[in-house]
């Protein structure tokens, strides 16, 4: 009766080709699991913490439009609670909006962008000032070491 099995579990065991990919996958999964845990640690170490004082990026013209549209949409449709519905309606309106109306929001977005750039310049200056004293101390230590080396050389020459 054992020889009459043509289909089922016994058929897959007869051919080496059918087993090989399955065995490779099992080994691959084990290796991937080990590698994945080590990669996770590496990513956590490499990930830089965000500075809460850093200014947020300015919204695009569409998001400036969306801020205003959201309030009017909620007034007109108080029963609609889904965020996706607001987004879809805003996207449709934005696409159908003429360029002259869009330019109003683009101007507001450009104004916010210039304010953001000013804030970023101030932020970057503060960051440089905080890091500069550390660099100056290191430079002073390096100069002192060089001075010590120079004094020793002068004594040998004399």
PDB file of C-alpha atoms in Angstrom, residues 29-80:
ATOM      1  CA  UNK A  29      14.552  32.621   7.978  1.00  0.00           C
ATOM      2  CA  UNK A  30      16.781  31.649  10.870  1.00  0.00           C
ATOM      3  CA  UNK A  31      19.666  33.681   9.514  1.00  0.00           C
ATOM      4  CA  UNK A  32      17.421  36.640   8.826  1.00  0.00           C
ATOM      5  CA  UNK A  33      16.070  36.543  12.369  1.00  0.00           C
ATOM      6  CA  UNK A  34      19.595  36.697  13.819  1.00  0.00           C
ATOM      7  CA  UNK A  35      20.682  39.398  11.390  1.00  0.00           C
ATOM      8  CA  UNK A  36      17.497  41.369  11.965  1.00  0.00           C
ATOM      9  CA  UNK A  37      18.084  41.667  15.697  1.00  0.00           C
ATOM     10  CA  UNK A  38      21.636  42.890  15.182  1.00  0.00           C
ATOM     11  CA  UNK A  39      20.500  45.360  12.518  1.00  0.00           C
ATOM     12  CA  UNK A  40      17.825  46.681  14.869  1.00  0.00           C
ATOM     13  CA  UNK A  41      20.466  47.492  17.462  1.00  0.00           C
ATOM     14  CA  UNK A  42      22.618  49.189  14.852  1.00  0.00           C
ATOM     15  CA  UNK A  43      19.716  51.327  13.673  1.00  0.00           C
ATOM     16  CA  UNK A  44      18.907  52.397  17.228  1.00  0.00           C
ATOM     17  CA  UNK A  45      22.516  53.401  17.821  1.00  0.00           C
ATOM     18  CA  UNK A  46      22.735  55.295  14.536  1.00  0.00           C
ATOM     19  CA  UNK A  47      19.398  57.065  14.948  1.00  0.00           C
ATOM     20  CA  UNK A  48      19.897  60.639  16.050  1.00  0.00           C
ATOM     21  CA  UNK A  49      17.488  62.037  18.575  1.00  0.00           C
ATOM     22  CA  UNK A  50      15.372  64.906  17.297  1.00  0.00           C
ATOM     23  CA  UNK A  51      15.952  68.267  18.877  1.00  0.00           C
ATOM     24  CA  UNK A  52      12.679  69.621  20.306  1.00  0.00           C
ATOM     25  CA  UNK A  53      13.964  73.180  19.821  1.00  0.00           C
ATOM     26  CA  UNK A  54      14.462  72.755  16.083  1.00  0.00           C
ATOM     27  CA  UNK A  55      11.840  74.675  14.070  1.00  0.00           C
ATOM     28  CA  UNK A  56       9.232  72.648  12.216  1.00  0.00           C
ATOM     29  CA  UNK A  57       9.278  72.699   8.439  1.00  0.00           C
ATOM     30  CA  UNK A  58       6.715  75.027   6.882  1.00  0.00           C
ATOM     31  CA  UNK A  59       3.573  73.597   5.273  1.00  0.00           C
ATOM     32  CA  UNK A  60       3.179  73.481   1.519  1.00  0.00           C
ATOM     33  CA  UNK A  61       0.556  75.556  -0.258  1.00  0.00           C
ATOM     34  CA  UNK A  62      -1.849  72.608  -0.194  1.00  0.00           C
ATOM     35  CA  UNK A  63      -1.515  72.202   3.572  1.00  0.00           C
ATOM     36  CA  UNK A  64      -2.089  75.935   4.082  1.00  0.00           C
ATOM     37  CA  UNK A  65      -5.257  75.497   2.021  1.00  0.00           C
ATOM     38  CA  UNK A  66      -6.153  72.368   3.994  1.00  0.00           C
ATOM     39  CA  UNK A  67      -6.029  74.258   7.301  1.00  0.00           C
ATOM     40  CA  UNK A  68      -8.753  76.628   6.114  1.00  0.00           C
ATOM     41  CA  UNK A  69     -10.704  73.982   4.209  1.00  0.00           C
ATOM     42  CA  UNK A  70     -10.868  71.666   7.223  1.00  0.00           C
ATOM     43  CA  UNK A  71     -12.797  74.168   9.329  1.00  0.00           C
ATOM     44  CA  UNK A  72     -15.294  74.991   6.556  1.00  0.00           C
ATOM     45  CA  UNK A  73     -15.764  71.299   5.714  1.00  0.00           C
ATOM     46  CA  UNK A  74     -16.553  70.458   9.338  1.00  0.00           C
ATOM     47  CA  UNK A  75     -19.128  73.250   9.513  1.00  0.00           C
ATOM     48  CA  UNK A  76     -20.818  72.057   6.324  1.00  0.00           C
ATOM     49  CA  UNK A  77     -20.593  68.336   7.213  1.00  0.00           C
ATOM     50  CA  UNK A  78     -20.726  67.961  11.017  1.00  0.00           C
ATOM     51  CA  UNK A  79     -21.619  64.249  10.815  1.00  0.00           C
ATOM     52  CA  UNK A  80     -18.487  63.275   8.860  1.00  0.00           C
TER      53      UNK A  80
END
